[in-house]
Coordinates of C-alpha atoms in Angstrom, one line a residue:
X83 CA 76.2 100.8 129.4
X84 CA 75.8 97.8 127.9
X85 CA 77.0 98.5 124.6
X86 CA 79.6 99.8 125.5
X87 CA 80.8 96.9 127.8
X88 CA 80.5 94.5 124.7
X89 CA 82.4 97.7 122.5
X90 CA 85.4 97.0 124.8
X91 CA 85.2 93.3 124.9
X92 CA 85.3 93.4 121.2
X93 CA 88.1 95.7 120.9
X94 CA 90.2 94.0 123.8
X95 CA 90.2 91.1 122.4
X96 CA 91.5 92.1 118.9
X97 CA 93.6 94.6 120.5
X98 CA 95.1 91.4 122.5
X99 CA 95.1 89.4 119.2
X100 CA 97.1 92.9 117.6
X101 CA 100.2 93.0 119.8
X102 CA 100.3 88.9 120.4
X103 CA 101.2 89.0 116.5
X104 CA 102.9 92.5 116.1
X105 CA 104.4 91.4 112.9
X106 CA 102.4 93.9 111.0
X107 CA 104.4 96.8 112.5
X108 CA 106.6 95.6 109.9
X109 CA 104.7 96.2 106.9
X110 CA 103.5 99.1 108.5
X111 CA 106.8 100.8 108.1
X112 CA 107.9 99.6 104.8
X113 CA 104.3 99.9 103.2
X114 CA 104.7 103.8 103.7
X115 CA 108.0 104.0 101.8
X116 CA 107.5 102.3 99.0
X117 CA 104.2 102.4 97.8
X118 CA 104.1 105.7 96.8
X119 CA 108.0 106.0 95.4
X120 CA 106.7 104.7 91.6
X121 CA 104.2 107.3 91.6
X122 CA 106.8 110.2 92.7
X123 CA 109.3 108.9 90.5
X124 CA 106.8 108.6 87.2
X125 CA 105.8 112.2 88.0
X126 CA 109.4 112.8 88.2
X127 CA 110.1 112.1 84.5
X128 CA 106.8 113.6 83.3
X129 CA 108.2 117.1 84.4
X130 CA 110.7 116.9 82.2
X131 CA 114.5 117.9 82.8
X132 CA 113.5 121.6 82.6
X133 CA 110.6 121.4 85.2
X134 CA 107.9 122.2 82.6
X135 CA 105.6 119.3 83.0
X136 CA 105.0 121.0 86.7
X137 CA 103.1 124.3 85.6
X138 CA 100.5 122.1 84.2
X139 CA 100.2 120.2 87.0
X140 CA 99.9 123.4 89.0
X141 CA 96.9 124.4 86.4
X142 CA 95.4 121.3 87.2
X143 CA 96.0 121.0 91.3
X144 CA 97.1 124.7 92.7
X145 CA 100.5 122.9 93.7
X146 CA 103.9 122.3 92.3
X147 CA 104.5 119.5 95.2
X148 CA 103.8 116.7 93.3
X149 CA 105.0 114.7 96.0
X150 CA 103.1 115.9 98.6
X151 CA 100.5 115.8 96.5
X152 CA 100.8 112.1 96.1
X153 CA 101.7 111.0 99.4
X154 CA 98.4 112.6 101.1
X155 CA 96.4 110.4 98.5
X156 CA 98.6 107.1 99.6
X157 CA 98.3 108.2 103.5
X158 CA 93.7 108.4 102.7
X159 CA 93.7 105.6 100.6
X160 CA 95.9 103.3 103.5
X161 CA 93.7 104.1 106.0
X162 CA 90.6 103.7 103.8
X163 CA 92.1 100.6 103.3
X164 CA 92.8 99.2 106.3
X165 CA 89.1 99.5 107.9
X166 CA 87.6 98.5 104.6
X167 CA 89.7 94.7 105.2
X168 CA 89.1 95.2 108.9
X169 CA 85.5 95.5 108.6
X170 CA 85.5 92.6 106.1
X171 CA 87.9 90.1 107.7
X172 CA 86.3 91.0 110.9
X173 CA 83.0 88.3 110.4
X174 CA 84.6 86.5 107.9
X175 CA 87.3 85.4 110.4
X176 CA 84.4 84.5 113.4
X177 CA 83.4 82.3 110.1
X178 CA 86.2 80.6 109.7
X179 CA 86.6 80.0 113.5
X180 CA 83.3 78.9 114.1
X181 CA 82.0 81.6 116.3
X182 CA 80.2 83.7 114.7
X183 CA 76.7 81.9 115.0
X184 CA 77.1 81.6 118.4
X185 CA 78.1 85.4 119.1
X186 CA 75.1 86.3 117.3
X187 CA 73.0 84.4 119.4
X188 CA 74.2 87.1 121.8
X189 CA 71.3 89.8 123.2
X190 CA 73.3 92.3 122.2
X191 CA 73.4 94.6 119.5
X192 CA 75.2 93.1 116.4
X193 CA 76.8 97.0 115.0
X194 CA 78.7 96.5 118.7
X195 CA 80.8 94.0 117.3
X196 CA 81.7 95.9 114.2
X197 CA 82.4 99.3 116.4
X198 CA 84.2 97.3 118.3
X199 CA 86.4 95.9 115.9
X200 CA 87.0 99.1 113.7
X201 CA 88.5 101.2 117.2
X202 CA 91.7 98.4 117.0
X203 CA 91.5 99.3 112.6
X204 CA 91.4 102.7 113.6
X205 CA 94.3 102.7 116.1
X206 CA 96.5 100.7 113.1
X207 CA 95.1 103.9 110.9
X208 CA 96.7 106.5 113.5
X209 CA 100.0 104.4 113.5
X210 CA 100.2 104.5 109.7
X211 CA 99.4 107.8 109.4
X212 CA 102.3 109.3 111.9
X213 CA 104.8 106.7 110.5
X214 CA 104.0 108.0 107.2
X215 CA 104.6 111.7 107.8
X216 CA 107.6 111.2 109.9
X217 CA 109.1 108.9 107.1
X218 CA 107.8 111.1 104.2
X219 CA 109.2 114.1 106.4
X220 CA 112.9 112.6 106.9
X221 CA 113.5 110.2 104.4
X222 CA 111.5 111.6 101.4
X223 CA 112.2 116.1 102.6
X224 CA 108.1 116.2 102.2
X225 CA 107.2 119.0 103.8
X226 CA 103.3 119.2 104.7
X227 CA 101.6 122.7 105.8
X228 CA 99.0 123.5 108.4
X229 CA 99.6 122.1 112.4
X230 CA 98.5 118.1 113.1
X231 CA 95.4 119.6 114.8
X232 CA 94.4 120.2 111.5
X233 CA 95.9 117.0 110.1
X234 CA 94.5 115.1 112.1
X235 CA 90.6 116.7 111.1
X236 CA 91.4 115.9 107.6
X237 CA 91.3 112.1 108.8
X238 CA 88.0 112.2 111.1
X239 CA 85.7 113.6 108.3
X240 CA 86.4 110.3 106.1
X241 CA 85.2 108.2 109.4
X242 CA 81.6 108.8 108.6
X243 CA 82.3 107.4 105.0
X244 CA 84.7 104.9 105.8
X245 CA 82.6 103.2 108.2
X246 CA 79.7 103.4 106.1
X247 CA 81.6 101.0 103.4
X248 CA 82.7 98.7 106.0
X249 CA 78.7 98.0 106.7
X250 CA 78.1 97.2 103.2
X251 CA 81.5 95.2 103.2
X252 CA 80.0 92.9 106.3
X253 CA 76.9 92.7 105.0
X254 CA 78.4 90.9 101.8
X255 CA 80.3 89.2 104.1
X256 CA 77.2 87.5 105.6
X257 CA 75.5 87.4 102.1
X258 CA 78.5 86.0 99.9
X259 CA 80.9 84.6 102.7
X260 CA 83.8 85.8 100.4
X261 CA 84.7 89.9 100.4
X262 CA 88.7 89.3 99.2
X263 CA 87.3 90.0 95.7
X264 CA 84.6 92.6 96.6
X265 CA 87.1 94.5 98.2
X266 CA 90.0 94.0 95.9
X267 CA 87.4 95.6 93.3
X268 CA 86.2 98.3 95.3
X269 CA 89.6 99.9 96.3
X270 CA 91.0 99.5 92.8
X271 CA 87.7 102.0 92.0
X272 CA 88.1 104.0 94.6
X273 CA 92.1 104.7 93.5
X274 CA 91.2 105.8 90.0
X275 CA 87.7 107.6 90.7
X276 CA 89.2 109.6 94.3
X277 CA 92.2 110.8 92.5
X278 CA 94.7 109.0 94.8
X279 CA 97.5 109.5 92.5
X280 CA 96.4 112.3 90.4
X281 CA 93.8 115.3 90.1
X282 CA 90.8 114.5 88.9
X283 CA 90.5 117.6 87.0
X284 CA 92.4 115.9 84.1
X285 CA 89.7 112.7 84.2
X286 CA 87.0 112.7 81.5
X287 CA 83.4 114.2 82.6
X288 CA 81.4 111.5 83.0
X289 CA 84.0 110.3 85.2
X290 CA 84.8 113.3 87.4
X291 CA 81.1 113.0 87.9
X292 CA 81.0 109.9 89.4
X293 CA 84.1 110.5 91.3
X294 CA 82.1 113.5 93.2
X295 CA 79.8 110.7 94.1
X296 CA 82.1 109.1 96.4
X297 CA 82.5 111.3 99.7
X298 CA 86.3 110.1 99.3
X299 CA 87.3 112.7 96.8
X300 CA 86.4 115.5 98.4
X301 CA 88.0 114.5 101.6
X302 CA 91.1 113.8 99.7
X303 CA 90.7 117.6 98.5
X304 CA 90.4 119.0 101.7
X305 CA 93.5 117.2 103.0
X306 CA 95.2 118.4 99.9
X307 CA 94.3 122.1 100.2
X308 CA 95.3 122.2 104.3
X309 CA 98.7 120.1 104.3
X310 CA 99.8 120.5 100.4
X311 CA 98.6 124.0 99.4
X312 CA 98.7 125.5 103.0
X313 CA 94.9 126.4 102.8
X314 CA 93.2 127.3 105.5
X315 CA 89.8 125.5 107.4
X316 CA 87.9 128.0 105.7
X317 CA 89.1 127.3 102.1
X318 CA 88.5 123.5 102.8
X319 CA 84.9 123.6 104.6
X320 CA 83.1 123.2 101.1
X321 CA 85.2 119.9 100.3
X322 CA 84.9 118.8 104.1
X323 CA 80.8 119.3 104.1
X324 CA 80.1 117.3 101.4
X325 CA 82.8 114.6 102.8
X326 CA 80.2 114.7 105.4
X327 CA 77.1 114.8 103.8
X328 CA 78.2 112.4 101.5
X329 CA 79.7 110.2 104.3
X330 CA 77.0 110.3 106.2
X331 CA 74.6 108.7 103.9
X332 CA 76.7 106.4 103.3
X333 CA 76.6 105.4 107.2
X334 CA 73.1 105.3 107.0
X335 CA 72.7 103.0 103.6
X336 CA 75.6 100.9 105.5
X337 CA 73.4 100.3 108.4
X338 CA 70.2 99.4 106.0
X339 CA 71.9 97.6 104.1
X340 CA 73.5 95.1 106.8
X341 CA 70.3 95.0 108.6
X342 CA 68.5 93.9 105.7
X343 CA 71.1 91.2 104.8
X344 CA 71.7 90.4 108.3
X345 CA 67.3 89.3 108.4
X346 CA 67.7 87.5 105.2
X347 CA 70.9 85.2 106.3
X348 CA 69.1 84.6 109.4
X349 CA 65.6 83.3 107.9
X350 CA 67.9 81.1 105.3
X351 CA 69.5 80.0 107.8
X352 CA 72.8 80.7 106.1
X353 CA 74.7 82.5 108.6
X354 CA 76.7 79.5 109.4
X355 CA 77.8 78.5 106.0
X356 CA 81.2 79.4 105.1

């Protein structure tokens, strides 16, 4: 009961913090429109004015809708994105402001700050996610298969991943102080390896290998193969258990990790530092 009193302090506050600034409702709604427009536009030309460019990229995907195709990847990799800076900015900020030693001084469990932080992150995710698909449904004519039941499953099997690299994220944050640059680094990976833009069928082998490393890419497929190819739950479960497997070790070497770190700032006596 506890925990989950300090959960909801945690996400109150930011939640209050959220709608006392609610100038990123803005970006929110523009990020959607144009961030993927260079991508559908390049794939565009590279079909060619007869069209022909697209029956290799069915070879490659199972697909002609290139743009569906691309916009899934944009709608994963946003949300990936925003926990990832959540998670980071989260201790970094009680850094800045001075609070952070003195939360941590706290008897309560330090993961309940994170949780607590990621349900606000989470609730921006869900926003994102149904602004995209209404815009990329109106504006853009995208239209995505399957129901939003099965939609919105695609999303939840990337939690277990996604909160896994927001662990190691905070850890570095208690470690190095500094994640813009960590973070910066890791997404730019994650956009060429995960196949955000593109299949990774057409990547070299060593490559594609360690692409099936990250549990990422195979949640990107199974979103792909419900909402772009009009697959069904069954034709996805291989892609969505190893999303999970994969995810969930990642949740576990999170929480190792930021333990570990977490001991080590605390017998430096670094945790203050900033």
């Amino acid at each position: 009961m506890r925990r989950i009193r300090t959960i909801a302090a945690v996400a109150r506050k930011e939640f209050i913090k959220m709608v006392r600034y609610p100038t990123w409702v803005i970006q929110m709604l523009i990020w959607p429109l144009i961030f993927p427009l260079l991508y559908i536009l390049s794939a565009h030309g590279f079909a060619g004015p007869d069209k022909s460019g697209l029956e290799l990229f069915k070879a490659a995907t199972g697909t002609e809708n290139y743009a569906g195709f691309i916009v899934v990847g944009i709608m994963a990799w946003m949300w990936v994105n925003i926990t990832m800076w959540s998670f980071g900015s989260y201790l970094r900020e009680e850094q800045m402001l001075g609070t952070l030693e003195s939360n941590w001084l706290c008897p309560i469990n330090r993961f309940d700050f994170l949780i607590g932080a990621s349900l606000v992150s989470a609730l921006q995710g869900l926003f994102i996610a149904v602004v995209s698909m209404l815009e990329y449904r109106f504006i853009y004519g995208i239209h995505f298969d399957g129901n939003v039941f099965l939609w919105l499953l695609m999303f939840l099997v990337t939690v277990p991943a996604v909160y896994g690299m927001g662990m190691l994220f905070s850890g570095v944050v208690l470690w190095l102080k500094e994640i813009n640059a960590v973070v910066n680094l890791v997404r730019g990976t994650m956009m060429v390896l995960c196949g955000i833009t593109f299949p990774t069928a057409i990547m070299p082998g060593w490559m594609q290998i360690l692409s099936k490393a990250l549990p990422f890419t195979f949640g990107l497929q199974a979103a792909r193969t419900v909402m772009v190819k009009g697959g069904t739950l069954k034709n996805a479960s291989g892609d969505i258990f190893m999303c999970l497997a994969e995810g969930i070790l990642l949740l576990f070497l999170g929480r190792i990790v930021f333990d570990r770190i977490e001991k080590k700032v605390k017998i430096s006596g670094s945790l203050e530092r900033f």
